[in-house]
XYZ file of N, CA and C in Angstrom:
843
model
N 0.848 -1.196 0.000
C 0.000 0.000 0.000
C 0.881 1.243 0.000
N 0.718 2.065 -1.017
C 1.537 3.260 -1.116
C 0.928 4.435 -0.378
N 1.609 5.570 -0.474
C 1.099 6.792 0.142
C -0.087 7.319 -0.667
N -1.008 7.959 -0.002
C -2.221 8.456 -0.654
C -2.378 9.951 -0.403
N -3.201 10.563 -1.234
C -3.577 11.969 -1.063
C -5.093 12.069 -1.164
N -5.653 13.091 -0.542
C -7.115 13.241 -0.540
C -7.610 14.085 -1.702
N -6.783 15.059 -2.128
C -7.168 15.954 -3.222
C -5.983 16.134 -4.170
N -6.227 16.745 -5.311
C -5.197 16.912 -6.339
C -4.090 17.852 -5.878
N -2.881 17.576 -6.405
C -1.694 18.379 -6.073
C -1.022 18.795 -7.376
N -0.614 20.060 -7.462
C 0.094 20.546 -8.643
C -0.636 21.676 -9.321
N -0.397 21.838 -10.595
C -1.012 22.916 -11.379
C -2.523 22.748 -11.391
N -3.254 23.791 -11.012
C -4.722 23.825 -10.913
C -5.250 22.862 -9.849
N -4.374 22.332 -9.006
C -4.805 21.395 -7.979
C -5.315 22.096 -6.732
N -5.925 21.307 -5.821
C -6.408 21.851 -4.550
C -5.235 22.235 -3.660
N -4.204 21.380 -3.656
C -2.937 21.663 -2.975
C -3.077 21.884 -1.469
N -3.767 20.966 -0.807
C -3.770 21.014 0.660
C -2.363 20.688 1.146
N -1.965 21.300 2.242
C -0.569 21.215 2.678
C -0.131 19.773 2.938
N -0.986 18.967 3.563
C -0.615 17.586 3.869
C -0.392 16.790 2.582
N -1.247 16.995 1.575
C -1.113 16.280 0.300
C 0.146 16.712 -0.446
N 0.434 18.013 -0.428
C 1.641 18.516 -1.102
C 2.880 17.886 -0.472
N 2.899 17.796 0.864
C 4.039 17.176 1.545
C 4.251 15.733 1.128
N 3.173 14.993 0.920
C 3.283 13.602 0.468
C 3.920 13.536 -0.903
N 3.475 14.390 -1.821
C 4.004 14.367 -3.191
C 5.465 14.804 -3.203
N 5.814 15.788 -2.410
C 7.222 16.210 -2.326
C 8.088 15.069 -1.810
N 7.585 14.343 -0.836
C 8.320 13.186 -0.289
C 8.525 12.125 -1.371
N 7.484 11.839 -2.147
C 7.584 10.830 -3.194
C 8.522 11.275 -4.314
N 8.444 12.545 -4.693
C 9.326 13.060 -5.742
C 10.788 12.989 -5.309
N 11.047 13.312 -4.050
C 12.427 13.278 -3.551
C 13.026 11.875 -3.619
N 12.182 10.859 -3.539
C 12.666 9.483 -3.678
C 13.335 9.297 -5.048
N 12.737 9.884 -6.080
C 13.281 9.760 -7.432
C 14.445 10.726 -7.650
N 14.388 11.885 -7.002
C 15.481 12.851 -7.096
C 16.732 12.299 -6.409
N 16.563 11.710 -5.235
C 17.693 11.135 -4.502
C 18.326 9.982 -5.271
N 17.509 9.276 -6.056
C 18.026 8.168 -6.870
C 18.618 8.659 -8.186
N 18.633 10.004 -8.363
C 19.186 10.650 -9.558
C 18.446 10.254 -10.830
N 17.169 9.944 -10.686
C 16.335 9.667 -11.849
C 15.593 10.911 -12.311
N 15.492 11.893 -11.450
C 14.971 13.216 -11.811
C 16.100 14.220 -11.585
N 16.579 14.821 -12.653
C 17.743 15.707 -12.547
C 17.309 17.125 -12.199
N 16.771 17.274 -10.992
C 16.376 18.584 -10.484
C 16.853 18.697 -9.041
N 16.818 19.905 -8.531
C 17.230 20.137 -7.143
C 16.264 19.455 -6.174
N 16.807 18.861 -5.106
C 15.959 18.194 -4.131
C 14.952 19.176 -3.545
N 13.699 18.725 -3.411
C 12.635 19.591 -2.938
C 12.677 19.729 -1.424
N 12.463 20.930 -0.959
C 12.262 21.154 0.466
C 10.831 20.729 0.790
N 10.667 19.847 1.759
C 9.321 19.380 2.116
C 8.652 20.440 2.984
N 8.168 21.477 2.297
C 7.581 22.614 3.014
C 6.060 22.680 2.860
N 5.480 21.643 2.211
C 4.019 21.560 2.029
C 3.464 22.685 1.165
N 4.341 23.337 0.397
C 3.926 24.435 -0.486
C 4.168 24.002 -1.934
N 3.138 24.011 -2.740
C 3.274 23.559 -4.127
C 3.710 24.726 -5.008
N 5.009 25.051 -4.939
C 5.578 26.124 -5.740
C 6.035 25.627 -7.104
N 6.688 26.506 -7.886
C 7.101 26.135 -9.247
C 8.066 24.956 -9.303
N 8.950 24.814 -8.299
C 9.884 23.680 -8.324
C 9.137 22.356 -8.189
N 8.148 22.324 -7.319
C 7.355 21.101 -7.154
C 6.533 20.817 -8.400
N 5.895 21.839 -8.958
C 5.073 21.635 -10.166
C 5.936 21.168 -11.337
N 7.120 21.776 -11.485
C 8.001 21.367 -12.583
C 8.507 19.940 -12.386
N 8.774 19.564 -11.136
C 9.226 18.197 -10.864
C 8.129 17.190 -11.201
N 6.882 17.544 -10.919
C 5.764 16.668 -11.293
C 5.710 16.503 -12.812
N 5.842 17.620 -13.539
C 5.804 17.550 -14.996
C 6.938 16.721 -15.569
N 8.132 16.892 -15.011
C 9.276 16.111 -15.478
C 9.046 14.629 -15.209
N 8.533 14.314 -14.026
C 8.239 12.915 -13.693
C 7.258 12.322 -14.698
N 6.215 13.086 -15.038
C 5.220 12.583 -15.998
C 5.836 12.372 -17.372
N 6.759 13.266 -17.767
C 7.417 13.128 -19.065
C 8.273 11.874 -19.119
N 9.019 11.612 -18.030
C 9.973 10.502 -18.024
C 9.285 9.160 -17.780
N 8.463 9.097 -16.740
C 7.935 7.797 -16.314
C 6.608 7.422 -16.981
N 5.847 8.416 -17.418
C 4.565 8.120 -18.061
C 4.591 8.392 -19.559
N 5.673 9.040 -20.034
C 5.785 9.309 -21.460
C 4.861 10.401 -21.954
N 4.406 11.289 -21.074
C 3.488 12.350 -21.471
C 4.210 13.415 -22.299
N 3.721 13.667 -23.499
C 4.298 14.720 -24.332
C 3.900 16.107 -23.817
N 2.727 16.199 -23.227
C 2.258 17.459 -22.664
C 1.795 17.199 -21.228
N 2.727 17.085 -20.300
C 2.353 16.792 -18.906
C 1.470 17.887 -18.327
N 0.524 17.482 -17.469
C -0.372 18.487 -16.877
C 0.127 18.998 -15.530
N 1.269 18.458 -15.052
C 1.906 18.937 -13.815
C 0.995 18.777 -12.603
N 0.142 17.756 -12.613
C -0.796 17.561 -11.505
C -0.873 16.085 -11.141
N -0.977 15.826 -9.840
C -1.153 14.467 -9.331
C -2.559 14.362 -8.748
N -3.332 13.406 -9.262
C -4.701 13.204 -8.783
C -4.779 11.955 -7.906
N -5.672 11.947 -6.910
C -5.858 10.732 -6.101
C -6.237 9.553 -6.998
N -5.575 8.428 -6.790
C -5.868 7.205 -7.546
C -5.544 7.322 -9.038
N -4.748 8.352 -9.425
C -4.372 8.518 -10.821
C -3.079 7.804 -11.168
N -2.732 7.809 -12.470
C -1.525 7.139 -12.948
C -0.257 7.731 -12.345
N -0.229 9.050 -12.199
C 0.983 9.692 -11.687
C 1.257 9.267 -10.252
N 0.208 9.239 -9.421
C 0.398 8.816 -8.034
C 0.826 7.349 -7.968
N 0.240 6.521 -8.815
C 0.612 5.108 -8.837
C 2.092 4.945 -9.177
N 2.561 5.695 -10.184
C 3.971 5.599 -10.581
C 4.881 6.163 -9.501
N 4.463 7.245 -8.849
C 5.264 7.823 -7.773
C 5.441 6.849 -6.607
N 4.473 6.013 -6.395
C 4.575 5.018 -5.334
C 5.412 3.814 -5.732
N 5.795 3.760 -7.008
C 6.633 2.670 -7.482
C 8.105 2.970 -7.265
N 8.971 2.017 -7.594
C 10.418 2.200 -7.388
C 11.037 3.091 -8.461
N 12.130 3.781 -8.142
C 12.827 4.596 -9.153
C 13.349 3.768 -10.319
N 13.480 2.464 -10.132
C 14.000 1.589 -11.194
C 12.922 1.133 -12.163
N 11.676 1.582 -11.990
C 10.603 1.169 -12.894
C 10.851 1.686 -14.303
N 10.167 1.097 -15.269
C 10.342 1.446 -16.675
C 10.062 2.926 -16.919
N 10.965 3.580 -17.626
C 10.760 4.970 -18.036
C 10.193 4.973 -19.455
N 9.060 5.609 -19.634
C 8.353 5.548 -20.910
C 8.608 6.753 -21.812
N 9.248 7.785 -21.288
C 9.399 9.007 -22.067
C 10.815 9.526 -22.112
N 11.027 10.564 -22.897
C 12.315 11.224 -23.046
C 12.435 12.303 -21.972
N 13.423 12.229 -21.075
C 13.550 13.228 -20.009
C 13.799 14.643 -20.522
N 14.170 14.773 -21.798
C 14.421 16.105 -22.344
C 13.174 16.733 -22.971
N 12.064 15.988 -23.004
C 10.864 16.526 -23.627
C 10.393 17.812 -22.959
N 10.426 17.835 -21.615
C 9.945 19.014 -20.905
C 10.813 20.226 -21.220
N 12.125 20.025 -21.322
C 13.024 21.119 -21.684
C 12.703 21.630 -23.083
N 12.497 20.705 -24.025
C 12.179 21.101 -25.393
C 10.854 21.857 -25.442
N 9.857 21.365 -24.724
C 8.563 22.045 -24.709
C 8.683 23.455 -24.150
N 9.544 23.615 -23.123
C 9.747 24.942 -22.562
C 10.350 25.905 -23.561
N 11.319 25.426 -24.356
C 11.929 26.255 -25.398
C 10.880 26.672 -26.419
N 10.057 25.730 -26.851
C 9.017 26.028 -27.837
C 8.048 27.074 -27.294
N 7.669 26.956 -26.019
C 6.744 27.919 -25.418
C 7.321 29.327 -25.430
N 8.612 29.456 -25.101
C 9.246 30.781 -25.113
C 9.201 31.373 -26.519
N 9.541 30.572 -27.525
C 9.642 31.076 -28.890
C 8.283 31.325 -29.539
N 7.228 30.822 -28.916
C 5.878 31.069 -29.413
C 5.112 32.042 -28.527
N 5.778 32.613 -27.527
C 5.106 33.487 -26.572
C 4.763 34.833 -27.190
N 3.831 35.515 -26.566
C 3.423 36.847 -27.038
C 4.592 37.822 -26.993
N 5.445 37.684 -25.982
C 6.562 38.622 -25.805
C 7.569 38.559 -26.943
N 7.581 37.462 -27.689
C 8.523 37.345 -28.801
C 8.202 38.367 -29.892
N 6.944 38.875 -29.891
C 6.543 39.868 -30.900
C 7.324 41.172 -30.777
N 7.954 41.394 -29.611
C 8.723 42.627 -29.413
C 9.995 42.651 -30.250
N 10.449 41.488 -30.703
C 11.725 41.416 -31.406
C 11.522 41.671 -32.887
N 11.928 42.831 -33.316
C 11.862 43.215 -34.729
C 12.883 44.324 -34.952
N 13.959 43.999 -35.642
C 14.988 45.020 -35.874
C 15.858 44.648 -37.060
N 16.550 45.653 -37.560
C 17.543 45.473 -38.617
C 18.883 45.950 -38.097
N 19.876 45.075 -38.191
C 21.237 45.407 -37.767
C 22.140 45.186 -38.965
N 22.507 46.282 -39.643
C 23.264 46.144 -40.882
C 22.429 45.393 -41.910
N 22.961 44.322 -42.464
C 22.247 43.553 -43.497
C 21.327 42.501 -42.888
N 21.320 42.380 -41.578
C 20.556 41.311 -40.929
C 19.235 41.846 -40.379
N 18.162 41.139 -40.704
C 16.828 41.497 -40.231
C 16.275 40.352 -39.385
N 15.798 40.682 -38.208
C 15.225 39.703 -37.290
C 13.762 40.056 -37.060
N 12.894 39.045 -37.179
C 11.464 39.234 -36.970
C 10.923 38.137 -36.058
N 9.772 38.398 -35.449
C 9.157 37.400 -34.571
C 8.868 36.104 -35.317
N 8.521 36.220 -36.592
C 8.230 35.010 -37.373
C 9.459 34.100 -37.477
N 10.658 34.665 -37.410
C 11.871 33.845 -37.447
C 11.899 32.883 -36.256
N 11.490 33.374 -35.081
C 11.510 32.544 -33.884
C 10.409 31.484 -33.923
N 9.293 31.839 -34.495
C 8.221 30.841 -34.605
C 8.616 29.728 -35.579
N 9.332 30.093 -36.622
C 9.822 29.066 -37.543
C 10.813 28.130 -36.832
N 11.687 28.701 -36.007
C 12.627 27.889 -35.249
C 11.872 27.026 -34.231
N 10.829 27.590 -33.594
C 10.012 26.814 -32.660
C 9.423 25.587 -33.343
N 8.983 25.754 -34.580
C 8.429 24.625 -35.331
C 9.485 23.551 -35.570
N 10.723 23.968 -35.786
C 11.808 23.006 -35.996
C 12.098 22.222 -34.713
N 12.038 22.919 -33.562
C 12.195 22.218 -32.288
C 11.041 21.242 -32.075
N 9.811 21.702 -32.321
C 8.639 20.852 -32.105
C 8.672 19.609 -32.989
N 9.246 19.748 -34.178
C 9.347 18.619 -35.107
C 10.576 17.758 -34.842
N 11.348 18.104 -33.801
C 12.553 17.358 -33.405
C 13.665 17.441 -34.448
N 13.607 18.437 -35.331
C 14.726 18.648 -36.253
C 15.819 19.476 -35.585
N 15.434 20.216 -34.564
C 16.375 20.837 -33.630
C 16.165 20.152 -32.283
N 17.241 19.895 -31.569
C 17.163 19.169 -30.311
C 17.477 20.092 -29.145
N 16.759 19.915 -28.044
C 17.047 20.646 -26.807
C 17.223 19.631 -25.687
N 18.255 19.784 -24.903
C 18.464 18.881 -23.780
C 19.137 19.625 -22.644
N 18.945 19.102 -21.423
C 19.416 19.790 -20.232
C 20.804 19.337 -19.839
N 21.657 20.310 -19.531
C 22.985 20.065 -18.982
C 23.071 20.906 -17.702
N 22.775 20.323 -16.527
C 22.673 21.110 -15.293
C 23.892 21.960 -14.984
N 25.082 21.512 -15.423
C 26.309 22.251 -15.132
C 26.299 23.656 -15.753
N 25.472 23.880 -16.758
C 25.398 25.197 -17.399
C 24.631 26.202 -16.536
N 23.875 25.732 -15.562
C 23.090 26.569 -14.646
C 22.141 27.487 -15.427
N 22.333 28.815 -15.394
C 21.419 29.730 -16.081
C 21.842 30.007 -17.523
N 22.801 29.262 -18.021
C 23.320 29.491 -19.361
C 22.802 28.452 -20.354
N 23.047 28.705 -21.626
C 22.669 27.775 -22.693
C 23.645 27.952 -23.840
N 23.740 26.933 -24.695
C 24.660 26.977 -25.836
C 23.978 26.340 -27.047
N 23.988 27.033 -28.180
C 23.479 26.466 -29.426
C 24.656 26.036 -30.294
N 24.540 24.840 -30.866
C 25.574 24.331 -31.774
C 24.937 23.891 -33.078
N 25.503 24.355 -34.169
C 25.049 23.872 -35.464
C 25.458 22.413 -35.621
N 24.554 21.637 -36.187
C 24.835 20.231 -36.426
C 24.013 19.797 -37.623
N 24.565 18.928 -38.443
C 23.809 18.472 -39.595
C 24.153 17.016 -39.870
N 23.273 16.120 -39.393
C 23.505 14.692 -39.633
C 22.308 14.047 -40.331
N 21.611 14.830 -41.150
C 20.453 14.401 -41.946
C 19.155 14.368 -41.142
N 19.231 14.225 -39.824
C 18.009 14.220 -39.017
C 17.991 15.345 -37.988
N 19.157 15.702 -37.444
C 19.265 16.781 -36.468
C 20.109 17.899 -37.080
N 19.555 19.121 -37.105
C 20.244 20.233 -37.750
C 20.879 21.209 -36.753
N 20.573 21.039 -35.492
C 21.164 21.891 -34.468
C 20.725 21.402 -33.108
N 21.467 21.785 -32.072
C 21.108 21.349 -30.728
C 21.368 22.466 -29.729
N 20.443 22.564 -28.784
C 20.513 23.578 -27.737
C 20.679 22.866 -26.401
N 21.849 23.014 -25.789
C 22.048 22.500 -24.441
C 21.754 23.637 -23.472
N 21.039 23.317 -22.394
C 20.478 24.356 -21.543
C 20.602 23.926 -20.082
N 20.947 24.856 -19.213
C 21.256 24.510 -17.838
C 20.052 24.284 -16.950
N 18.899 24.837 -17.311
C 17.732 24.757 -16.454
C 16.662 23.887 -17.112
N 15.845 23.292 -16.272
C 14.812 22.393 -16.761
C 13.757 23.144 -17.555
N 13.310 24.256 -17.015
C 12.204 24.997 -17.604
C 12.418 26.467 -17.272
N 12.479 27.322 -18.279
C 12.770 28.742 -18.054
C 11.642 29.389 -17.253
N 11.995 30.017 -16.136
C 11.003 30.702 -15.313
C 11.357 32.169 -15.080
N 12.632 32.484 -14.888
C 13.026 33.871 -14.636
C 13.210 34.616 -15.958
N 13.202 35.942 -15.885
C 13.412 36.759 -17.083
C 14.778 36.481 -17.699
N 15.795 36.254 -16.845
C 17.128 35.944 -17.351
C 17.107 34.639 -18.139
N 16.475 33.595 -17.584
C 16.424 32.309 -18.275
C 15.635 32.408 -19.580
N 14.517 33.086 -19.537
C 13.705 33.250 -20.743
C 14.488 33.966 -21.840
N 15.192 35.034 -21.454
C 15.943 35.796 -22.455
C 17.166 35.025 -22.932
N 17.715 34.146 -22.074
C 18.833 33.295 -22.493
C 18.397 32.343 -23.593
N 17.194 31.788 -23.469
C 16.646 30.936 -24.533
C 16.557 31.722 -25.833
N 16.086 32.963 -25.742
C 15.972 33.804 -26.943
C 17.344 34.060 -27.555
N 18.341 34.344 -26.716
C 19.702 34.601 -27.213
C 20.197 33.431 -28.059
N 20.117 32.223 -27.493
C 20.650 31.062 -28.215
C 19.769 30.671 -29.391
N 18.457 30.886 -29.268
C 17.572 30.616 -30.403
C 17.857 31.569 -31.561
N 18.389 32.754 -31.245
C 18.766 33.686 -32.311
C 19.896 33.103 -33.149
N 20.792 32.350 -32.534
C 21.829 31.667 -33.310
C 21.203 30.618 -34.229
N 20.121 29.977 -33.765
C 19.409 29.039 -34.627
C 18.743 29.765 -35.782
N 18.230 30.974 -35.521
C 17.668 31.791 -36.603
C 18.746 32.097 -37.639
N 19.921 32.506 -37.160
C 21.038 32.772 -38.072
C 21.393 31.513 -38.858
N 21.378 30.377 -38.179
C 21.659 29.095 -38.827
C 20.658 28.831 -39.943
N 19.397 29.203 -39.701
C 18.348 28.941 -40.697
C 18.558 29.717 -41.990
N 19.319 30.809 -41.912
C 19.577 31.590 -43.120
C 20.545 30.884 -44.069
N 21.332 29.963 -43.523
C 22.252 29.202 -44.367
C 23.371 30.032 -44.951
N 23.942 30.901 -44.145
C 25.060 31.725 -44.620
C 26.146 31.773 -43.542
N 27.370 31.922 -43.976
C 28.467 32.076 -43.024
C 28.399 33.461 -42.402
N 28.522 33.521 -41.079
C 28.498 34.793 -40.371
C 29.736 34.900 -39.498
N 30.300 36.091 -39.447
C 31.355 36.336 -38.485
C 30.783 36.183 -37.081
N 31.572 35.638 -36.179
C 31.114 35.424 -34.811
C 30.634 36.733 -34.188
N 31.356 37.802 -34.424
C 30.980 39.089 -33.826
C 29.619 39.562 -34.324
N 29.286 39.263 -35.599
C 27.984 39.659 -36.137
C 26.864 38.835 -35.507
N 27.075 37.526 -35.429
C 26.074 36.653 -34.839
C 25.840 36.991 -33.371
N 26.908 37.271 -32.643
C 26.769 37.622 -31.233
C 26.083 38.976 -31.052
N 26.347 39.908 -31.947
C 25.689 41.211 -31.855
C 24.182 41.065 -32.046
N 23.779 40.292 -33.032
C 22.357 40.060 -33.285
C 21.714 39.372 -32.077
N 22.392 38.346 -31.535
C 21.827 37.580 -30.424
C 21.720 38.413 -29.148
N 22.745 39.199 -28.833
C 22.695 40.032 -27.627
C 21.591 41.085 -27.732
N 21.431 41.675 -28.906
C 20.402 42.695 -29.061
C 19.010 42.083 -28.952
N 18.799 40.907 -29.557
C 17.506 40.233 -29.452
C 17.188 39.901 -27.997
N 18.192 39.419 -27.268
C 17.991 39.094 -25.858
C 17.619 40.336 -25.062
N 18.309 41.435 -25.319
C 18.045 42.670 -24.575
C 16.648 43.208 -24.857
N 16.218 43.147 -26.115
C 14.884 43.631 -26.476
C 13.814 42.783 -25.798
N 14.007 41.467 -25.817
C 13.038 40.564 -25.186
C 12.982 40.799 -23.681
N 14.138 40.915 -23.052
C 14.201 41.155 -21.609
C 13.576 42.497 -21.253
N 13.801 43.499 -22.093
C 13.207 44.820 -21.869
C 11.689 44.736 -21.940
N 11.171 43.919 -22.859
C 9.722 43.735 -22.972
C 9.164 43.108 -21.684
N 9.910 42.191 -21.096
C 9.443 41.507 -19.898
C 9.549 42.367 -18.648
N 10.656 43.109 -18.522
C 10.965 43.771 -17.241
C 11.168 45.274 -17.330
N 11.513 45.772 -18.520
C 11.866 47.181 -18.657
C 13.270 47.490 -18.185
N 14.037 46.438 -17.843
C 15.373 46.642 -17.283
C 16.441 45.956 -18.141
N 17.684 46.212 -17.767
C 18.814 45.608 -18.448
C 18.962 44.153 -17.999
N 19.480 43.302 -18.877
C 19.815 41.937 -18.508
C 20.997 41.995 -17.544
N 20.851 41.393 -16.383
C 21.897 41.453 -15.356
C 22.761 40.201 -15.423
N 24.008 40.364 -15.858
C 24.941 39.241 -15.957
C 26.179 39.554 -15.133
N 26.983 38.525 -14.851
C 28.124 38.707 -13.951
C 29.371 39.211 -14.659
N 29.562 38.835 -15.936
C 30.783 39.256 -16.624
C 30.694 40.741 -16.978
N 31.667 41.557 -16.556
C 31.575 43.010 -16.772
C 31.515 43.401 -18.238
N 32.248 42.695 -19.099
C 32.223 43.024 -20.517
C 30.862 42.780 -21.128
N 30.260 41.647 -20.783
C 28.923 41.335 -21.285
C 27.904 42.314 -20.726
N 28.107 42.751 -19.482
C 27.179 43.712 -18.896
C 27.201 45.032 -19.663
N 28.375 45.452 -20.107
C 28.471 46.676 -20.907
C 27.740 46.512 -22.236
N 27.861 45.329 -22.842
C 27.125 45.050 -24.076
C 25.627 45.167 -23.820
N 25.170 44.572 -22.720
C 23.755 44.573 -22.416
C 23.221 45.978 -22.113
N 24.028 46.790 -21.464
C 23.613 48.172 -21.198
C 23.418 48.941 -22.499
N 24.343 48.734 -23.440
C 24.219 49.421 -24.724
C 23.010 48.889 -25.494
N 22.804 47.570 -25.441
C 21.646 46.982 -26.125
C 20.340 47.489 -25.514
N 20.312 47.675 -24.182
C 19.127 48.225 -23.546
C 18.840 49.631 -24.049
N 19.885 50.434 -24.188
C 19.707 51.795 -24.703
C 19.110 51.757 -26.113
N 19.570 50.823 -26.933
C 19.015 50.678 -28.288
C 17.551 50.253 -28.204
N 17.248 49.292 -27.330
C 15.875 48.808 -27.177
C 14.948 49.926 -26.711
N 15.417 50.732 -25.769
C 14.602 51.849 -25.276
C 14.385 52.884 -26.365
N 15.430 53.146 -27.138
C 15.281 54.104 -28.240
C 14.285 53.589 -29.276
N 14.362 52.305 -29.603
C 13.435 51.710 -30.560
C 11.993 51.803 -30.070
N 11.790 51.506 -28.779
C 10.447 51.561 -28.217
C 9.911 52.986 -28.205
N 10.806 53.958 -28.054
C 10.395 55.358 -27.973
C 10.029 55.942 -29.338
N 10.915 55.746 -30.335
C 10.666 56.389 -31.640
C 10.078 55.452 -32.687
N 9.922 54.158 -32.316
C 9.290 53.161 -33.189
C 10.036 52.992 -34.519
N 11.300 53.223 -34.489
C 12.160 52.955 -35.653
C 13.078 51.801 -35.268
N 12.958 50.684 -35.960
C 13.641 49.464 -35.548
C 14.953 49.218 -36.299
N 15.407 50.198 -37.022
C 16.710 50.091 -37.686
C 17.788 50.585 -36.721
N 18.779 49.752 -36.466
C 19.887 50.154 -35.590
C 20.744 51.164 -36.336
N 20.918 52.338 -35.733
C 21.668 53.395 -36.382
C 23.150 53.078 -36.525
N 23.803 53.810 -37.399
C 25.217 53.550 -37.685
C 26.088 53.710 -36.441
N 25.854 54.760 -35.672
C 26.659 54.992 -34.468
C 26.356 53.918 -33.418
N 25.072 53.580 -33.275
C 24.691 52.522 -32.338
C 25.368 51.204 -32.715
N 25.345 50.888 -33.999
C 25.930 49.642 -34.466
C 27.445 49.636 -34.260
N 28.089 50.752 -34.551
C 29.541 50.837 -34.397
C 29.951 50.579 -32.948
N 29.220 51.172 -31.992
C 29.542 50.972 -30.580
C 29.235 49.544 -30.148
N 28.148 48.985 -30.632
C 27.802 47.605 -30.282
C 28.883 46.641 -30.764
N 29.339 46.816 -31.975
C 30.360 45.925 -32.509
C 31.678 46.090 -31.747
N 31.972 47.302 -31.336
C 33.200 47.527 -30.563
C 33.148 46.760 -29.252
N 32.015 46.843 -28.568
C 31.866 46.155 -27.290
C 31.863 44.637 -27.460
N 31.236 44.167 -28.518
C 31.190 42.723 -28.786
C 32.601 42.184 -29.007
N 33.413 42.916 -29.735
C 34.784 42.452 -30.036
C 35.646 42.346 -28.788
N 35.245 43.029 -27.707
C 36.005 42.975 -26.459
C 35.688 41.735 -25.629
N 34.634 41.018 -25.980
C 34.242 39.847 -25.201
C 35.269 38.726 -25.362
N 35.593 38.019 -24.286
C 36.595 36.950 -24.375
C 36.155 35.781 -25.248
N 34.845 35.634 -25.459
C 34.340 34.530 -26.276
C 34.341 34.838 -27.771
N 34.702 36.059 -28.131
C 34.684 36.476 -29.533
C 36.117 36.590 -30.042
N 36.467 35.709 -30.968
C 37.815 35.709 -31.537
C 37.831 36.489 -32.852
N 38.898 37.215 -33.069
C 39.025 37.996 -34.297
C 39.014 37.082 -35.521
N 38.235 37.472 -36.515
C 38.165 36.765 -37.807
C 37.572 35.356 -37.715
N 36.957 35.013 -36.564
C 36.311 33.708 -36.448
C 34.918 33.785 -37.053
N 34.439 32.636 -37.579
C 33.140 32.620 -38.248
C 32.329 31.410 -37.829
N 31.004 31.554 -37.908
C 30.088 30.419 -37.761
C 29.699 29.959 -39.162
N 29.903 28.704 -39.460
C 29.575 28.187 -40.780
C 28.168 27.588 -40.765
N 27.196 28.489 -40.695
C 25.801 28.072 -40.710
C 25.413 27.628 -42.123
N 24.736 26.486 -42.237
C 24.338 26.048 -43.587
C 22.887 25.615 -43.656
N 22.069 26.180 -42.766
C 20.634 25.966 -42.852
C 20.126 24.886 -41.926
N 18.837 25.020 -41.575
C 18.177 24.010 -40.765
C 16.902 23.569 -41.471
């Protein structure tokens, strides 16, 4: 006889404190066994975002749900599986929830804020929706690498079935920084979709500006990062985003572009004369 709950727990659930504590206890059994790659839950009887996300991840891995509902019902399949051993059959891909989160960001209303021209490069919201479709169709892959923490990395890849991959430090983007980080790396996928070679400094300039515009739409503030050089880039990108929002002209001016490129070239990750050999997705 396993543990029971009286009412539903999770997203849209009743979430009585005693029931939430039971589900947190059961989830921690799988987390401690390293079958759920998330931070161990504090058994505080509060069904916050970490608990809801852990439920969704569990449903993706153990029940194979493509669209987990993040809720545990009394006498339901999720509760039955939670009462089982961590060694039970896993029916789903543990990266599905991460991929779904990326798709949600790229299809969100806030993505409409991104529209600008930087030199010969034009970025539009439709570019991100096209990339979202590629992720949803599994032609682009997203998977979690916890060591990256709040960071993410996009890599071009072409092996006839996978055209690019996004490794991401967090399970599901929740903060403005994480959401905008997804946009930054997805911008490299947009560049990849154009099928042209780009200088690293150009690709990074486009990606940093897109991230800053998206973050500005969410918070009205600058993206706060720890590296001082990147912070200077973000401050300048915020100024461009604010100017665009004020005068409704989305073309980056010559002086703005010149300063942005200067700051980008100072970043330790940007090598002189290096290029990304994007060839389409």
